[in-house]
Amino acid sequence: MTEAPSYLSPTGQEIVFLLLGAVAVGSALLVVTTRQLVHAALWLVVCFGALAGGYLVLTAEFVAWVQVLIYVGAIVALLLFGIMLTRAPIGRTADLDSRNRPAAAVVAVATAVVLVTVVIDGFRTAYAPLEPGGGSAKELGSSIFRNWVLPFEALSVLLLAALIGAIVLSRTDIRGRD
Amino acid sequence: MIAVAALVILLPSVAAATGLLGSRFPRGVRGGAADVAANRRAAWIAVVPTGISTVLAVWLAYAGWSGGGGGPGEPFPFPAGPSGPSGIGGVTGTLDVIDTGSVPISVGLLVDGLSASIAVLVTVVALAVQIYSIGYLGDDRRYPSYSAFISLFTGAMLLVVYAADLLVLYVGWEIMGLCSYLLIGHWWEDRANSRAAVKAFLVTRLGDVGFLFGIFVLGTAAGSFRVADVIAKVPEMSTGTIVAATMLLLAGVAGKSAQVPLHVWLPDAMAGPTPISALIHAATMVAAGIFVVARLYPVFLDAGPTLDVLAVLAALGMLGAALAALAQDDLKRVLAYSTISQLAYMAGALAAGSESAAIFHLITHGAFKALLFLCAGAVIHAVGSNLMSTMGGLHRELPITFAAMTIGFAALMGLPPASGFFSKDEVLVAMERALSAGPLTDAAALLLYGCALATIAVTGAYATRAWLRTFFGERPVNALPEPEPGTAHVVDVHEAPATMRWPIVILAVPALLLGLVGITGVHWGTAALSVVVALLGAGAVYAAWRSDPLGDPARMLGPFRAPCEQAFYVDSLYTALFVRPVLGLARMVARTDDRVVDGAVRGSGRATVSLAGLVRLAQNGNAQIYVTGLLAGVLLIAVGAVIFG
Amino acid sequence: MHVVYPAVVSALLFSIGVYGVLARRNTILVLMSVELMLNAVNLNLVAFDVWLRDRLHGGQVLTLFVIVIAAAEVGLGLAIILALYRNRQTVDLDRLRDLAEPTGTGDGAARDPVRGPLRGPLRGPAPTGSGGALTDSGQAVSESATRSGETS
């Protein structure tokens, strides 16, 4: 929107974001390449944490805390439970990758190339000046309950349905009608 | 008159259909008494119409001879026609005209001296053979169809004889070929017989292709298929057209009349029942070729090269076949080769420019050769074998057959007063005249005349040999071989039954006396020469036979005996030249069909299956691979949209 | 802040997520990769929200919604994985091949000699990595699928 400063003189926020981004990408890479199942979950924590940091830099503080709470606190914990419940081997496992790996690598690299090219090409000149306070809990709360109430309620129903579904799926003593 | 001619043709044809369909009607049962009843009924169905036809044909000939045809009540508007050789005015009648879009086909009949006299020959021989067959094959399981085929053949031959249109003639011509095939293969259970039938069929078909195209050439050149029109248009045709047409016709003539080089089927055709050999393969069908040449003789007269070819073929055929006859041991094969030789005489006479001599010889030959075959049938019937080495001294047991066959052999050799003497004399005179004048080149005429004289000597020799070995000397005491199917019913030697005896006796009369018609035209010098030459040949054989009555006089051929016995290896030559390459080609085609055509079909199936297999490799149920493909596709589309969009 | 930076980071994260979904054998790892892709989207949403100064804060609100949905998704996904594990004693994706065309049935496959050798490459290499054959328990899966379909 405003005149974009040069790429050669990054601001401090940009440097921090890039560092966090590097951590996020690196830990994400480790998530998909590690040979230990539990490590993958733990690297996921690092990745999500770094992303939460990124949200903070981008002035979306409420989202950052929600990210930490739900992703790092709940989802990864769920995944770890899942790992344990499926009696997955703890420690190094040789066959965590399927034989589809080369094709997957090709497709992923191609995806990255296409996306990065398009993104750089499209947003080379875009610049977003950061103003603190835009993503505070107050702002977001008022926005949600003022403008987004209906989706919010619908989402609560979705959560209820997911809850019931998960219970039904995981319990063995509930039989379907024949 | 035309109506009568049509009746002559139709009667045997209807008899054929009736015999085929009605012999077992209405019960359709088989075996035992039913067979006997069916055979008896079939015999009546066959003999009576043929007899009526004979009477009508004789009446036609008589009417033509005495009154010049065409009475006041003549219903057909076409009195004109080519003048016959015997001086009868021809009578044509068109029953229907089939408009083909280009050259119309007129379904019509033509009665003139030529057709009337040949028709008499055909009907008389057919009647004799029908009666004879009752005795010869009366208890055969397939006698009804056999007699019906003879009737059908008779009708077809009469159609050829009376046809006024070349395509109508061709219809009869082909039906004759079919009947010949069916009757040669009468005892088809024996593989050799059915092969002989197929061989005859194929060889004659080969000639017929040429014949048909010859008709087309003539028809398109003349603008009409009617014989009269074609002959009338001859002066307007170019020499090339005429020579091409006659050469093509000659192929059909050679095939049907068993002339060199398409003669190979005739000796093998002796696998059929003997009456069939007498009717079809000696007296009538094989004469059809000669008849057609005579019918279209003005066309041939304008085609000098064709006549030269005909002369050379005739010369080679008459001498070669006579030599082959001299070495055969099978009585019927002797007669078969003798037939080829005699037909070559007629062809020679035609080439020499005398159609009347050829037709005269055709008629006398039809009579005496049918007689010879019927006698041979009686002999074989009595002895139970075709081989002359198992015969001998039969003049005591079979006096009637002996007498009849003696007449036949005398006619064959051309000894007076038998009919063959007069007709052969005419032929020789014609050839002698061709030396100085006529359509032939000098070399061809000389070759023809020389071969004819030599053939007379050889004819005398083989006729004497067959006569002596069959009826004189002693029968060898060695055990008879197992009789072939149908050739032998009884092995004790006695005279044949009446139904077989009477046709022989009846046929012996024309064979002996028919020649006297031409007594006024005898050239005594030539006649004496031929008789002397024939007696020379006969004498040589007699001398050889006297020195060793049990031996074969053919031994005097010396080193030539084996080639003669094999008919100069023509069959082997054809096998090497045509049969094997064709078989090889057929195998190649079959293999090509199997490998290439079927291979393409099977291959396309296999390719589809293996292509499907390749695709199925992706359909292995692994969801990750599916998603990989999906994403790759999305990427490609995105890239494409970016680049080309 | 240049928008390119978060956008590129998000693109890279998404690609890594794609790789994980396609290459990982363990279903839980696949689920983690899906989470990575969702987060990449979240990062984009936040970045563009900031860039566009959305007065409704649509981007950040949508991020919250996505996080909630992701939580629900993980819960259900894990439930499905557990049900799968109970029935199959495995959570390896490439051993769950009931989608494939069944073998030995249908239109005269046994009669056709051409198809015979084709079976080998099609079926053969599947067990080499995990050392197990195709388990024939499609009925159990369909049973559980029916149940989930009814209740949700």
PDB file of C-alpha atoms in Angstrom, chain B residues 315-548:
ATOM      1  CA  ALA B 315      -0.623 -83.934 -83.008  1.00  0.00           C
ATOM      2  CA  LEU B 316       1.147 -84.220 -79.673  1.00  0.00           C
ATOM      3  CA  GLY B 317      -1.996 -85.431 -77.959  1.00  0.00           C
ATOM      4  CA  MET B 318      -2.916 -88.162 -80.406  1.00  0.00           C
ATOM      5  CA  LEU B 319       0.494 -89.771 -80.545  1.00  0.00           C
ATOM      6  CA  GLY B 320       1.361 -89.338 -76.880  1.00  0.00           C
ATOM      7  CA  ALA B 321      -1.950 -90.636 -75.665  1.00  0.00           C
ATOM      8  CA  ALA B 322      -1.813 -93.588 -78.035  1.00  0.00           C
ATOM      9  CA  LEU B 323       1.654 -94.510 -76.782  1.00  0.00           C
ATOM     10  CA  ALA B 324       0.461 -94.158 -73.205  1.00  0.00           C
ATOM     11  CA  ALA B 325      -2.483 -96.411 -74.003  1.00  0.00           C
ATOM     12  CA  LEU B 326      -0.083 -98.994 -75.329  1.00  0.00           C
ATOM     13  CA  ALA B 327       1.625 -99.325 -71.950  1.00  0.00           C
ATOM     14  CA  GLN B 328      -1.331 -99.266 -69.567  1.00  0.00           C
ATOM     15  CA  ASP B 329      -2.393-102.379 -67.726  1.00  0.00           C
ATOM     16  CA  ASP B 330      -5.747-101.048 -66.550  1.00  0.00           C
ATOM     17  CA  LEU B 331      -8.288-101.755 -69.305  1.00  0.00           C
ATOM     18  CA  LYS B 332     -10.245 -98.603 -68.577  1.00  0.00           C
ATOM     19  CA  ARG B 333      -7.153 -96.443 -68.633  1.00  0.00           C
ATOM     20  CA  VAL B 334      -6.253 -97.915 -72.023  1.00  0.00           C
ATOM     21  CA  LEU B 335      -9.643 -96.763 -73.250  1.00  0.00           C
ATOM     22  CA  ALA B 336      -9.236 -93.395 -71.563  1.00  0.00           C
ATOM     23  CA  TYR B 337      -5.971 -92.683 -73.301  1.00  0.00           C
ATOM     24  CA  SER B 338      -7.478 -93.987 -76.491  1.00  0.00           C
ATOM     25  CA  THR B 339     -10.271 -91.426 -76.001  1.00  0.00           C
ATOM     26  CA  ILE B 340      -7.739 -88.618 -75.677  1.00  0.00           C
ATOM     27  CA  SER B 341      -6.037 -89.866 -78.806  1.00  0.00           C
ATOM     28  CA  GLN B 342      -9.271 -90.070 -80.807  1.00  0.00           C
ATOM     29  CA  LEU B 343     -10.430 -86.649 -79.597  1.00  0.00           C
ATOM     30  CA  ALA B 344      -7.108 -85.335 -80.792  1.00  0.00           C
ATOM     31  CA  TYR B 345      -7.983 -86.807 -84.192  1.00  0.00           C
ATOM     32  CA  MET B 346     -11.119 -84.725 -84.244  1.00  0.00           C
ATOM     33  CA  ALA B 347      -9.248 -81.657 -83.112  1.00  0.00           C
ATOM     34  CA  GLY B 348      -6.712 -82.376 -85.864  1.00  0.00           C
ATOM     35  CA  ALA B 349      -9.461 -82.614 -88.429  1.00  0.00           C
ATOM     36  CA  LEU B 350     -10.855 -79.298 -87.247  1.00  0.00           C
ATOM     37  CA  ALA B 351      -7.420 -77.758 -87.461  1.00  0.00           C
ATOM     38  CA  ALA B 352      -7.005 -79.200 -90.918  1.00  0.00           C
ATOM     39  CA  GLY B 353     -10.122 -77.390 -91.996  1.00  0.00           C
ATOM     40  CA  SER B 354     -12.711 -80.122 -92.230  1.00  0.00           C
ATOM     41  CA  GLU B 355     -15.377 -79.743 -89.636  1.00  0.00           C
ATOM     42  CA  SER B 356     -17.600 -82.361 -91.223  1.00  0.00           C
ATOM     43  CA  ALA B 357     -14.838 -84.957 -90.888  1.00  0.00           C
ATOM     44  CA  ALA B 358     -14.423 -84.058 -87.225  1.00  0.00           C
ATOM     45  CA  ILE B 359     -18.141 -84.328 -86.522  1.00  0.00           C
ATOM     46  CA  PHE B 360     -18.379 -87.578 -88.464  1.00  0.00           C
ATOM     47  CA  HIS B 361     -15.574 -89.015 -86.419  1.00  0.00           C
ATOM     48  CA  LEU B 362     -17.123 -87.609 -83.278  1.00  0.00           C
ATOM     49  CA  ILE B 363     -20.333 -89.466 -83.940  1.00  0.00           C
ATOM     50  CA  THR B 364     -18.760 -92.766 -84.908  1.00  0.00           C
ATOM     51  CA  HIS B 365     -16.310 -92.472 -82.048  1.00  0.00           C
ATOM     52  CA  GLY B 366     -19.159 -91.775 -79.661  1.00  0.00           C
ATOM     53  CA  ALA B 367     -20.795 -94.951 -80.755  1.00  0.00           C
ATOM     54  CA  PHE B 368     -17.830 -97.278 -80.763  1.00  0.00           C
ATOM     55  CA  LYS B 369     -16.138 -95.827 -77.687  1.00  0.00           C
ATOM     56  CA  ALA B 370     -19.353 -96.101 -75.687  1.00  0.00           C
ATOM     57  CA  LEU B 371     -19.606 -99.651 -76.921  1.00  0.00           C
ATOM     58  CA  LEU B 372     -16.013-100.369 -75.898  1.00  0.00           C
ATOM     59  CA  PHE B 373     -16.560 -98.918 -72.435  1.00  0.00           C
ATOM     60  CA  LEU B 374     -19.748-100.824 -71.892  1.00  0.00           C
ATOM     61  CA  CYS B 375     -18.011-104.013 -72.993  1.00  0.00           C
ATOM     62  CA  ALA B 376     -15.105-103.218 -70.708  1.00  0.00           C
ATOM     63  CA  GLY B 377     -17.644-102.747 -67.948  1.00  0.00           C
ATOM     64  CA  ALA B 378     -19.086-106.156 -68.683  1.00  0.00           C
ATOM     65  CA  VAL B 379     -15.607-107.698 -68.667  1.00  0.00           C
ATOM     66  CA  ILE B 380     -14.707-105.987 -65.413  1.00  0.00           C
ATOM     67  CA  HIS B 381     -18.060-106.962 -63.985  1.00  0.00           C
ATOM     68  CA  ALA B 382     -17.275-110.547 -64.836  1.00  0.00           C
ATOM     69  CA  VAL B 383     -13.626-110.671 -63.806  1.00  0.00           C
ATOM     70  CA  GLY B 384     -13.730-108.360 -60.822  1.00  0.00           C
ATOM     71  CA  SER B 385     -10.667-106.404 -61.722  1.00  0.00           C
ATOM     72  CA  ASN B 386      -9.684-103.591 -64.017  1.00  0.00           C
ATOM     73  CA  LEU B 387      -6.274-105.043 -64.765  1.00  0.00           C
ATOM     74  CA  MET B 388      -5.624-106.839 -68.020  1.00  0.00           C
ATOM     75  CA  SER B 389      -2.964-108.948 -66.331  1.00  0.00           C
ATOM     76  CA  THR B 390      -5.797-110.726 -64.523  1.00  0.00           C
ATOM     77  CA  MET B 391      -7.772-111.321 -67.719  1.00  0.00           C
ATOM     78  CA  GLY B 392      -7.300-113.634 -70.629  1.00  0.00           C
ATOM     79  CA  GLY B 393      -9.140-116.248 -72.594  1.00  0.00           C
ATOM     80  CA  LEU B 394     -12.461-114.589 -72.011  1.00  0.00           C
ATOM     81  CA  HIS B 395     -13.743-115.205 -75.534  1.00  0.00           C
ATOM     82  CA  ARG B 396     -15.099-118.546 -74.340  1.00  0.00           C
ATOM     83  CA  GLU B 397     -16.937-117.254 -71.274  1.00  0.00           C
ATOM     84  CA  LEU B 398     -18.190-113.980 -72.734  1.00  0.00           C
ATOM     85  CA  PRO B 399     -19.038-114.621 -76.379  1.00  0.00           C
ATOM     86  CA  ILE B 400     -21.430-111.708 -76.823  1.00  0.00           C
ATOM     87  CA  THR B 401     -19.135-109.232 -75.156  1.00  0.00           C
ATOM     88  CA  PHE B 402     -16.291-110.651 -77.178  1.00  0.00           C
ATOM     89  CA  ALA B 403     -18.098-110.105 -80.428  1.00  0.00           C
ATOM     90  CA  ALA B 404     -19.212-106.601 -79.532  1.00  0.00           C
ATOM     91  CA  MET B 405     -15.808-105.599 -78.313  1.00  0.00           C
ATOM     92  CA  THR B 406     -14.183-106.980 -81.428  1.00  0.00           C
ATOM     93  CA  ILE B 407     -16.413-104.678 -83.461  1.00  0.00           C
ATOM     94  CA  GLY B 408     -15.489-101.819 -81.200  1.00  0.00           C
ATOM     95  CA  PHE B 409     -11.764-102.460 -81.499  1.00  0.00           C
ATOM     96  CA  ALA B 410     -12.050-102.838 -85.245  1.00  0.00           C
ATOM     97  CA  ALA B 411     -13.779 -99.475 -85.421  1.00  0.00           C
ATOM     98  CA  LEU B 412     -11.121 -97.998 -83.205  1.00  0.00           C
ATOM     99  CA  MET B 413      -8.357 -99.319 -85.424  1.00  0.00           C
ATOM    100  CA  GLY B 414     -10.197 -98.144 -88.498  1.00  0.00           C
ATOM    101  CA  LEU B 415     -10.658-101.516 -90.132  1.00  0.00           C
ATOM    102  CA  PRO B 416     -13.401-101.881 -92.711  1.00  0.00           C
ATOM    103  CA  PRO B 417     -16.284-102.237 -92.597  1.00  0.00           C
ATOM    104  CA  ALA B 418     -16.571-100.828 -89.086  1.00  0.00           C
ATOM    105  CA  SER B 419     -17.629 -97.222 -88.724  1.00  0.00           C
ATOM    106  CA  GLY B 420     -14.236 -95.973 -87.598  1.00  0.00           C
ATOM    107  CA  PHE B 421     -12.755 -96.880 -90.977  1.00  0.00           C
ATOM    108  CA  PHE B 422     -14.875 -94.336 -92.818  1.00  0.00           C
ATOM    109  CA  SER B 423     -14.623 -91.497 -90.361  1.00  0.00           C
ATOM    110  CA  LYS B 424     -10.915 -91.908 -89.852  1.00  0.00           C
ATOM    111  CA  ASP B 425     -10.487 -91.962 -93.594  1.00  0.00           C
ATOM    112  CA  GLU B 426     -12.289 -88.628 -93.846  1.00  0.00           C
ATOM    113  CA  VAL B 427     -10.058 -87.192 -91.158  1.00  0.00           C
ATOM    114  CA  LEU B 428      -6.916 -88.416 -92.866  1.00  0.00           C
ATOM    115  CA  VAL B 429      -8.030 -87.040 -96.180  1.00  0.00           C
ATOM    116  CA  ALA B 430      -8.672 -83.696 -94.558  1.00  0.00           C
ATOM    117  CA  MET B 431      -5.197 -83.685 -93.069  1.00  0.00           C
ATOM    118  CA  GLU B 432      -3.677 -84.725 -96.331  1.00  0.00           C
ATOM    119  CA  ARG B 433      -5.436 -81.842 -98.055  1.00  0.00           C
ATOM    120  CA  ALA B 434      -4.184 -79.473 -95.370  1.00  0.00           C
ATOM    121  CA  LEU B 435      -0.655 -80.266 -96.536  1.00  0.00           C
ATOM    122  CA  SER B 436      -1.232 -78.452 -99.773  1.00  0.00           C
ATOM    123  CA  ALA B 437      -4.069 -76.073 -99.050  1.00  0.00           C
ATOM    124  CA  GLY B 438      -5.976 -74.921 -96.042  1.00  0.00           C
ATOM    125  CA  PRO B 439      -5.625 -72.627 -93.084  1.00  0.00           C
ATOM    126  CA  LEU B 440      -2.627 -74.381 -91.530  1.00  0.00           C
ATOM    127  CA  THR B 441       1.030 -73.493 -91.927  1.00  0.00           C
ATOM    128  CA  ASP B 442       3.074 -76.148 -93.698  1.00  0.00           C
ATOM    129  CA  ALA B 443       5.043 -77.231 -90.641  1.00  0.00           C
ATOM    130  CA  ALA B 444       1.943 -77.698 -88.521  1.00  0.00           C
ATOM    131  CA  ALA B 445       0.171 -79.552 -91.303  1.00  0.00           C
ATOM    132  CA  LEU B 446       3.150 -81.832 -91.826  1.00  0.00           C
ATOM    133  CA  LEU B 447       3.456 -82.536 -88.119  1.00  0.00           C
ATOM    134  CA  LEU B 448      -0.234 -83.242 -87.918  1.00  0.00           C
ATOM    135  CA  TYR B 449      -0.261 -85.632 -90.837  1.00  0.00           C
ATOM    136  CA  GLY B 450       2.839 -87.478 -89.692  1.00  0.00           C
ATOM    137  CA  CYS B 451       1.566 -87.869 -86.185  1.00  0.00           C
ATOM    138  CA  ALA B 452      -1.795 -89.023 -87.467  1.00  0.00           C
ATOM    139  CA  LEU B 453      -0.213 -91.788 -89.511  1.00  0.00           C
ATOM    140  CA  ALA B 454       2.012 -92.848 -86.643  1.00  0.00           C
ATOM    141  CA  THR B 455      -0.949 -92.802 -84.330  1.00  0.00           C
ATOM    142  CA  ILE B 456      -2.867 -95.113 -86.611  1.00  0.00           C
ATOM    143  CA  ALA B 457      -0.094 -97.655 -86.253  1.00  0.00           C
ATOM    144  CA  VAL B 458       0.067 -97.260 -82.486  1.00  0.00           C
ATOM    145  CA  THR B 459      -3.724 -97.396 -82.287  1.00  0.00           C
ATOM    146  CA  GLY B 460      -3.651-100.685 -84.117  1.00  0.00           C
ATOM    147  CA  ALA B 461      -1.019-101.906 -81.707  1.00  0.00           C
ATOM    148  CA  TYR B 462      -2.767-101.003 -78.459  1.00  0.00           C
ATOM    149  CA  ALA B 463      -6.180-102.111 -79.667  1.00  0.00           C
ATOM    150  CA  THR B 464      -4.750-105.477 -80.659  1.00  0.00           C
ATOM    151  CA  ARG B 465      -2.881-105.726 -77.380  1.00  0.00           C
ATOM    152  CA  ALA B 466      -5.969-105.026 -75.306  1.00  0.00           C
ATOM    153  CA  TRP B 467      -8.061-107.396 -77.415  1.00  0.00           C
ATOM    154  CA  LEU B 468      -5.541-110.204 -77.226  1.00  0.00           C
ATOM    155  CA  ARG B 469      -4.794-109.835 -73.541  1.00  0.00           C
ATOM    156  CA  THR B 470      -8.433-109.668 -72.596  1.00  0.00           C
ATOM    157  CA  PHE B 471      -9.970-112.386 -74.683  1.00  0.00           C
ATOM    158  CA  PHE B 472      -7.165-114.748 -75.679  1.00  0.00           C
ATOM    159  CA  GLY B 473      -4.383-116.628 -74.005  1.00  0.00           C
ATOM    160  CA  GLU B 474      -4.805-118.101 -70.559  1.00  0.00           C
ATOM    161  CA  ARG B 475      -5.924-116.418 -67.389  1.00  0.00           C
ATOM    162  CA  PRO B 476      -3.132-116.215 -64.879  1.00  0.00           C
ATOM    163  CA  VAL B 477      -3.861-118.463 -61.936  1.00  0.00           C
ATOM    164  CA  ASN B 478      -2.717-116.042 -59.303  1.00  0.00           C
ATOM    165  CA  ALA B 479      -5.277-115.058 -56.720  1.00  0.00           C
ATOM    166  CA  LEU B 480      -7.407-112.103 -57.569  1.00  0.00           C
ATOM    167  CA  PRO B 481      -6.879-109.030 -55.514  1.00  0.00           C
ATOM    168  CA  GLU B 482      -9.615-107.871 -53.210  1.00  0.00           C
ATOM    169  CA  PRO B 483     -12.258-106.296 -55.477  1.00  0.00           C
ATOM    170  CA  GLU B 484     -12.444-102.581 -55.386  1.00  0.00           C
ATOM    171  CA  PRO B 485     -15.687-101.075 -54.136  1.00  0.00           C
ATOM    172  CA  GLY B 486     -18.332-101.325 -56.782  1.00  0.00           C
ATOM    173  CA  THR B 487     -16.182-102.755 -59.513  1.00  0.00           C
ATOM    174  CA  ALA B 488     -16.942-106.322 -58.642  1.00  0.00           C
ATOM    175  CA  HIS B 489     -20.101-107.918 -57.449  1.00  0.00           C
ATOM    176  CA  VAL B 490     -19.345-111.509 -58.356  1.00  0.00           C
ATOM    177  CA  VAL B 491     -16.120-113.171 -59.220  1.00  0.00           C
ATOM    178  CA  ASP B 492     -17.333-116.156 -61.223  1.00  0.00           C
ATOM    179  CA  VAL B 493     -17.053-115.432 -64.905  1.00  0.00           C
ATOM    180  CA  HIS B 494     -20.279-115.410 -66.845  1.00  0.00           C
ATOM    181  CA  GLU B 495     -22.106-113.199 -69.282  1.00  0.00           C
ATOM    182  CA  ALA B 496     -23.582-109.989 -67.893  1.00  0.00           C
ATOM    183  CA  PRO B 497     -27.333-109.644 -67.154  1.00  0.00           C
ATOM    184  CA  ALA B 498     -29.751-108.711 -69.906  1.00  0.00           C
ATOM    185  CA  THR B 499     -29.981-105.063 -68.973  1.00  0.00           C
ATOM    186  CA  MET B 500     -26.270-104.818 -69.587  1.00  0.00           C
ATOM    187  CA  ARG B 501     -26.173-107.147 -72.585  1.00  0.00           C
ATOM    188  CA  TRP B 502     -28.826-105.405 -74.664  1.00  0.00           C
ATOM    189  CA  PRO B 503     -27.300-101.930 -74.713  1.00  0.00           C
ATOM    190  CA  ILE B 504     -24.063-103.525 -75.855  1.00  0.00           C
ATOM    191  CA  VAL B 505     -25.773-105.322 -78.664  1.00  0.00           C
ATOM    192  CA  ILE B 506     -27.731-102.233 -79.652  1.00  0.00           C
ATOM    193  CA  LEU B 507     -24.667-100.024 -79.638  1.00  0.00           C
ATOM    194  CA  ALA B 508     -22.706-102.551 -81.647  1.00  0.00           C
ATOM    195  CA  VAL B 509     -24.992-101.935 -84.597  1.00  0.00           C
ATOM    196  CA  PRO B 510     -24.156 -98.240 -85.160  1.00  0.00           C
ATOM    197  CA  ALA B 511     -20.550 -98.906 -84.244  1.00  0.00           C
ATOM    198  CA  LEU B 512     -20.416-101.375 -87.090  1.00  0.00           C
ATOM    199  CA  LEU B 513     -22.686 -99.787 -89.648  1.00  0.00           C
ATOM    200  CA  LEU B 514     -22.733 -96.048 -89.037  1.00  0.00           C
ATOM    201  CA  GLY B 515     -19.817 -95.515 -91.328  1.00  0.00           C
ATOM    202  CA  LEU B 516     -21.664 -96.762 -94.335  1.00  0.00           C
ATOM    203  CA  VAL B 517     -23.359 -93.362 -94.471  1.00  0.00           C
ATOM    204  CA  GLY B 518     -20.105 -92.029 -95.752  1.00  0.00           C
ATOM    205  CA  ILE B 519     -19.254 -94.878 -98.092  1.00  0.00           C
ATOM    206  CA  THR B 520     -19.619 -92.683-101.118  1.00  0.00           C
ATOM    207  CA  GLY B 521     -16.888 -90.343-100.015  1.00  0.00           C
ATOM    208  CA  VAL B 522     -14.171 -92.884 -99.353  1.00  0.00           C
ATOM    209  CA  HIS B 523     -10.780 -92.125-100.825  1.00  0.00           C
ATOM    210  CA  TRP B 524      -9.531 -95.616-101.363  1.00  0.00           C
ATOM    211  CA  GLY B 525      -5.861 -94.718-101.604  1.00  0.00           C
ATOM    212  CA  THR B 526      -5.715 -93.027 -98.244  1.00  0.00           C
ATOM    213  CA  ALA B 527      -7.954 -95.695 -96.802  1.00  0.00           C
ATOM    214  CA  ALA B 528      -5.671 -98.453 -97.952  1.00  0.00           C
ATOM    215  CA  LEU B 529      -2.693 -96.643 -96.519  1.00  0.00           C
ATOM    216  CA  SER B 530      -4.304 -96.270 -93.104  1.00  0.00           C
ATOM    217  CA  VAL B 531      -5.472 -99.864 -93.014  1.00  0.00           C
ATOM    218  CA  VAL B 532      -2.032-101.087 -93.911  1.00  0.00           C
ATOM    219  CA  VAL B 533      -0.421 -98.927 -91.266  1.00  0.00           C
ATOM    220  CA  ALA B 534      -2.909-100.078 -88.650  1.00  0.00           C
ATOM    221  CA  LEU B 535      -2.370-103.708 -89.589  1.00  0.00           C
ATOM    222  CA  LEU B 536       1.369-103.187 -89.312  1.00  0.00           C
ATOM    223  CA  GLY B 537       0.990-102.069 -85.744  1.00  0.00           C
ATOM    224  CA  ALA B 538      -1.419-104.837 -84.989  1.00  0.00           C
ATOM    225  CA  GLY B 539       0.838-107.387 -86.602  1.00  0.00           C
ATOM    226  CA  ALA B 540       3.822-106.334 -84.552  1.00  0.00           C
ATOM    227  CA  VAL B 541       1.851-106.764 -81.368  1.00  0.00           C
ATOM    228  CA  TYR B 542       0.459-110.061 -82.521  1.00  0.00           C
ATOM    229  CA  ALA B 543       3.956-111.333 -83.236  1.00  0.00           C
ATOM    230  CA  ALA B 544       5.141-110.269 -79.802  1.00  0.00           C
ATOM    231  CA  TRP B 545       2.130-111.871 -78.202  1.00  0.00           C
ATOM    232  CA  ARG B 546       2.532-115.120 -80.081  1.00  0.00           C
ATOM    233  CA  SER B 547       6.064-115.500 -78.828  1.00  0.00           C
ATOM    234  CA  ASP B 548       4.884-115.209 -75.211  1.00  0.00           C
TER     235      ASP B 548
END
